[in-house]
mmCIF file of C-alpha atoms in Angstrom:
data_model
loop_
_atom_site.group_PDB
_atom_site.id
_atom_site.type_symbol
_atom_site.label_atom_id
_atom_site.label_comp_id
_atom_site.label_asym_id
_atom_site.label_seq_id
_atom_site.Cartn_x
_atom_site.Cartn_y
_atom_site.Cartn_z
ATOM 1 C CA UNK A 1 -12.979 2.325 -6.668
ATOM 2 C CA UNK A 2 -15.544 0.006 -7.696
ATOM 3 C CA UNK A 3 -17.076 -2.069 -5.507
ATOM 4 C CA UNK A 4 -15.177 -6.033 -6.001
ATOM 5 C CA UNK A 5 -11.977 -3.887 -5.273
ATOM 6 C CA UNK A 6 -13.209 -2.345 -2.260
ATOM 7 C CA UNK A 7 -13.570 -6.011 -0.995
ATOM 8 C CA UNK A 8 -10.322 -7.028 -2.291
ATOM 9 C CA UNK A 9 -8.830 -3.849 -0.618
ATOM 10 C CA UNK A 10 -10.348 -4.540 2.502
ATOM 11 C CA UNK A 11 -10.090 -8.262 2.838
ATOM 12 C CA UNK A 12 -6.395 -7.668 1.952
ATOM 13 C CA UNK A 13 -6.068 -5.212 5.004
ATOM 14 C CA UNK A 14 -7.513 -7.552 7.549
ATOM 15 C CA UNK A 15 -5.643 -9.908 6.140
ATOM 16 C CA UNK A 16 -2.287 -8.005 6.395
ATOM 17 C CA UNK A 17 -3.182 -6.913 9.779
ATOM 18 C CA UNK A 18 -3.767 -11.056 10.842
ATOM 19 C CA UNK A 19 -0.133 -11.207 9.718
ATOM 20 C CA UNK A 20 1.309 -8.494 11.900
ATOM 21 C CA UNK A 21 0.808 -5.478 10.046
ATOM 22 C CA UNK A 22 -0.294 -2.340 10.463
ATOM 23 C CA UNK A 23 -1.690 -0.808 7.362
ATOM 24 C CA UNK A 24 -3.279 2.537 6.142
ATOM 25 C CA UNK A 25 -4.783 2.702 2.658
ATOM 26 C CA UNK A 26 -4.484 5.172 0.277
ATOM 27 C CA UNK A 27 -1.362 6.687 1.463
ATOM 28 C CA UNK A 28 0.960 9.167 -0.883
ATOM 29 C CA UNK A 29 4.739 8.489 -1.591
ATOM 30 C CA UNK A 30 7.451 10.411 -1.796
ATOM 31 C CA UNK A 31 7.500 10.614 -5.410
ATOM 32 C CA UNK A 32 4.125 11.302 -4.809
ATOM 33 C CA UNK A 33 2.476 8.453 -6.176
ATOM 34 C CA UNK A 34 -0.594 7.201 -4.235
ATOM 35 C CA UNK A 35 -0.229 3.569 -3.059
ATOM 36 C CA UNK A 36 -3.617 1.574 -2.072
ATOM 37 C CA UNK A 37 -2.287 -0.122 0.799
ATOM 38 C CA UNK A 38 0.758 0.322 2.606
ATOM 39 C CA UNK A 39 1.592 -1.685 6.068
ATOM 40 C CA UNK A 40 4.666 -1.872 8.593
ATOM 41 C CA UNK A 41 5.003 -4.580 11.071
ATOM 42 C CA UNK A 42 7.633 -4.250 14.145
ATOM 43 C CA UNK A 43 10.062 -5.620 12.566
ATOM 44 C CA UNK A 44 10.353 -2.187 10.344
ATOM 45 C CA UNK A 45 9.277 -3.899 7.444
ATOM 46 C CA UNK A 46 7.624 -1.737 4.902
ATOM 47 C CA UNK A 47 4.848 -3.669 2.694
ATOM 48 C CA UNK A 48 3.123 -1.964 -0.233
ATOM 49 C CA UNK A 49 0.172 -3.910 -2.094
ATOM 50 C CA UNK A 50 -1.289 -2.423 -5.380
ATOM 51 C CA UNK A 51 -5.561 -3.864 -5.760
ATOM 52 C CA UNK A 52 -6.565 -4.998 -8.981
ATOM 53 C CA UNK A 53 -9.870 -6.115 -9.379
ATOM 54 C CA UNK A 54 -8.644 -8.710 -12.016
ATOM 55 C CA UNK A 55 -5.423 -10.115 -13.947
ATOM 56 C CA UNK A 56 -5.791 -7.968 -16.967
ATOM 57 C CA UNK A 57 -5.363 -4.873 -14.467
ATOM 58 C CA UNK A 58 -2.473 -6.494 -12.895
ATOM 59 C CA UNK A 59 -0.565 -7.082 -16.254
ATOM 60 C CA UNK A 60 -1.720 -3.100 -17.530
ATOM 61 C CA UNK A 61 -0.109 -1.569 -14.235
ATOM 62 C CA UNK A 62 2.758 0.205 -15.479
ATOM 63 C CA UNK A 63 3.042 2.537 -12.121
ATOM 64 C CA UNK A 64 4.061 -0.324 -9.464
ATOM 65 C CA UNK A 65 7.856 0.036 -10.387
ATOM 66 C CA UNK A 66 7.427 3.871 -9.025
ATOM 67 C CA UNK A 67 6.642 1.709 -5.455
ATOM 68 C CA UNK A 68 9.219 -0.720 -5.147
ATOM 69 C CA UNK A 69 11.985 2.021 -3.758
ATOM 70 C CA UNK A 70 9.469 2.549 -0.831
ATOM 71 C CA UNK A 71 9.024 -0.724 0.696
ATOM 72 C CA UNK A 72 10.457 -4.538 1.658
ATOM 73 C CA UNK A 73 7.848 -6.291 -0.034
ATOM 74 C CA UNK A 74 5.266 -5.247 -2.734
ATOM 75 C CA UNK A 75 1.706 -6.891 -3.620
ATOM 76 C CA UNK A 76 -0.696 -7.159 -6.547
ATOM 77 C CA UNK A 77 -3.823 -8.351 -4.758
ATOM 78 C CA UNK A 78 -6.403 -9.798 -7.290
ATOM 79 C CA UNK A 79 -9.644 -11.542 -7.501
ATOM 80 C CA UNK A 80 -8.486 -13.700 -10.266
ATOM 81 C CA UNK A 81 -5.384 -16.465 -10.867
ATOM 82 C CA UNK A 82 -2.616 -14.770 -12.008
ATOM 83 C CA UNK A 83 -0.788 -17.438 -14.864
ATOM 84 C CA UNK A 84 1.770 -14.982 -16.501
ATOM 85 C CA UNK A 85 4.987 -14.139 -15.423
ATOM 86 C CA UNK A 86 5.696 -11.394 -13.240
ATOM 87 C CA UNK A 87 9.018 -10.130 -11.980
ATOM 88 C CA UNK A 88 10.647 -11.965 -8.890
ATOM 89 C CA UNK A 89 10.022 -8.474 -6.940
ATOM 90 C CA UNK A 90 6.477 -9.053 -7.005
ATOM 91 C CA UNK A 91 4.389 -10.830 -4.897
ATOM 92 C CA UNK A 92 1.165 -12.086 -5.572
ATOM 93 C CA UNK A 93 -2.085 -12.070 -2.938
ATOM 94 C CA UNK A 94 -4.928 -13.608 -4.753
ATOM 95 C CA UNK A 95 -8.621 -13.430 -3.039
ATOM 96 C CA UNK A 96 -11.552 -15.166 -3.817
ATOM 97 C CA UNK A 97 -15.287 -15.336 -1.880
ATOM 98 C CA UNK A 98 -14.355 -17.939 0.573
ATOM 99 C CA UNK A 99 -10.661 -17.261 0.680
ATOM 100 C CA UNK A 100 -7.115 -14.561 0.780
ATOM 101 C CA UNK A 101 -4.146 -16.289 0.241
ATOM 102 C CA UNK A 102 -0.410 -15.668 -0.961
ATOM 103 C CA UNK A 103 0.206 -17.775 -3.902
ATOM 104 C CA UNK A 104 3.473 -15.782 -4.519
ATOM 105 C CA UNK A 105 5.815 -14.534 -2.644
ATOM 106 C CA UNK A 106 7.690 -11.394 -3.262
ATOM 107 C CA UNK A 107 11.530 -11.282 -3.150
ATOM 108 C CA UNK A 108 12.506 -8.922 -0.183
ATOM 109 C CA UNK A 109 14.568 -6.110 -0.656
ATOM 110 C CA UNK A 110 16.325 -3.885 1.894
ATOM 111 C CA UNK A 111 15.949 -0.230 1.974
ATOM 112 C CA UNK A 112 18.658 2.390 3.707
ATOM 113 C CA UNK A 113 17.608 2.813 7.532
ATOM 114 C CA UNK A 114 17.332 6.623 7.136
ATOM 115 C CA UNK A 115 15.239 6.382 3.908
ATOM 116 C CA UNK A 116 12.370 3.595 5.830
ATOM 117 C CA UNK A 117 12.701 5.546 9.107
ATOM 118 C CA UNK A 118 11.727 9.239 7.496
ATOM 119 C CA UNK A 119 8.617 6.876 5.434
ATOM 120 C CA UNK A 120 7.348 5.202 8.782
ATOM 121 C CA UNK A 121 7.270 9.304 10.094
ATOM 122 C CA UNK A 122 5.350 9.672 7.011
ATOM 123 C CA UNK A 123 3.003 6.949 7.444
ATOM 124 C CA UNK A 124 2.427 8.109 11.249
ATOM 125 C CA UNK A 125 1.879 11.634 10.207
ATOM 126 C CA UNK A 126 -0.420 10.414 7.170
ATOM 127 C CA UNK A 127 -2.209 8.062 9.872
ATOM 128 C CA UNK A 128 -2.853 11.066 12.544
ATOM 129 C CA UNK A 129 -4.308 12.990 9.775
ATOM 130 C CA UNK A 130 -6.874 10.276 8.416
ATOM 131 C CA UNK A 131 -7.950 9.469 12.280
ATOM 132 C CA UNK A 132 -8.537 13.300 12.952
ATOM 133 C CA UNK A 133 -10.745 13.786 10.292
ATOM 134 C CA UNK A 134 -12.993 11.133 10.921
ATOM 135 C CA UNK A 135 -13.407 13.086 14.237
ATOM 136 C CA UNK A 136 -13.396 16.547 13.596
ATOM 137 C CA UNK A 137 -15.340 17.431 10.326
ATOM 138 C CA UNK A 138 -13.660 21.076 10.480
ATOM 139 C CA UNK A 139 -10.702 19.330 9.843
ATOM 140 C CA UNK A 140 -11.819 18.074 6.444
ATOM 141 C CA UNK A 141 -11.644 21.401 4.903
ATOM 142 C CA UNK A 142 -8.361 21.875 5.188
ATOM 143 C CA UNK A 143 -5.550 20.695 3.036
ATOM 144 C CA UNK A 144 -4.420 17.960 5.292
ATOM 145 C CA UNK A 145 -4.327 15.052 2.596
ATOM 146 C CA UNK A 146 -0.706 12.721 3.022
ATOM 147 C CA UNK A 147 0.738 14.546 -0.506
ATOM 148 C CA UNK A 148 0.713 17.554 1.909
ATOM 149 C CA UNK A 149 3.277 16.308 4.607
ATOM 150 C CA UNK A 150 6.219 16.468 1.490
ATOM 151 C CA UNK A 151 5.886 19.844 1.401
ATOM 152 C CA UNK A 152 8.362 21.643 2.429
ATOM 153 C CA UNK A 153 7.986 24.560 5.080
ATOM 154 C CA UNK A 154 9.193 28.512 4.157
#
């Protein structure tokens, strides 16, 4: 990740987290596509943002329609104005030096109560597994990456 997205990534977590969320980056789907943020507030809602470091990124991105089954509200966040059309399912979180804002909301969508409840025991498995192995460097050499919690015991 170069370095303006890093920025963008985290100034878009703190800003999430200002909001109500609580959000782990990097996390892996069940389709097993790797999302760079994902956040859940108590409310149960399930937010997924995409980082682009600018607009010609955002309109590339073929692989955010694999994310939209997975959460209430999906993000592009972007260091640049975005002034083409994007589909109503999209929102649009725009950061600059001195600012993060929203300057387009997404269009919510509800997901089946079994289907968010088995992704937030996902994201809490995902989350136990990133905090243990900033603690316990044995831990890093096993396969404990959030792909692994799909797979399916003998």
């Amino acid at each position: 990740m170069d370095k303006l997205s890093r920025k963008i990534l985290q100034n878009t977590m703190r800003f999430l987290s200002a909001k109500g969320y609580r959000v782990l980056s990097e996390f892996a789907l069940p389709n097993k596509k790797r999302v760079d943020i994902i956040g859940i507030n108590l409310k149960k809602e399930i937010v997924i943002v995409e980082v682009k470091s600018n607009k010609i990124g955002v309109k590339l991105d073929k692989k955010w329609k694999n994310y939209l089954n997975y959460c209430n509200y999906f993000y592009f966040a972007c260091s640049e104005k975005i002034n083409f059309n994007l589909s109503k399912d999209i929102g649009i979180i725009q950061y600059n030096s001195n600012k993060i804002q929203i300057t387009k909301e997404p269009k919510y969508k509800k997901l089946p109560e079994n289907k968010k409840n088995k992704l937030i025991f996902k994201i809490a498995l995902s989350s136990i597994s990133k905090f243990r192995r900033l603690i316990d460097p044995e831990y890093k050499k096993q396969k404990n990456n959030s792909i692994y919690i799909y797979k399916k015991k003998a």
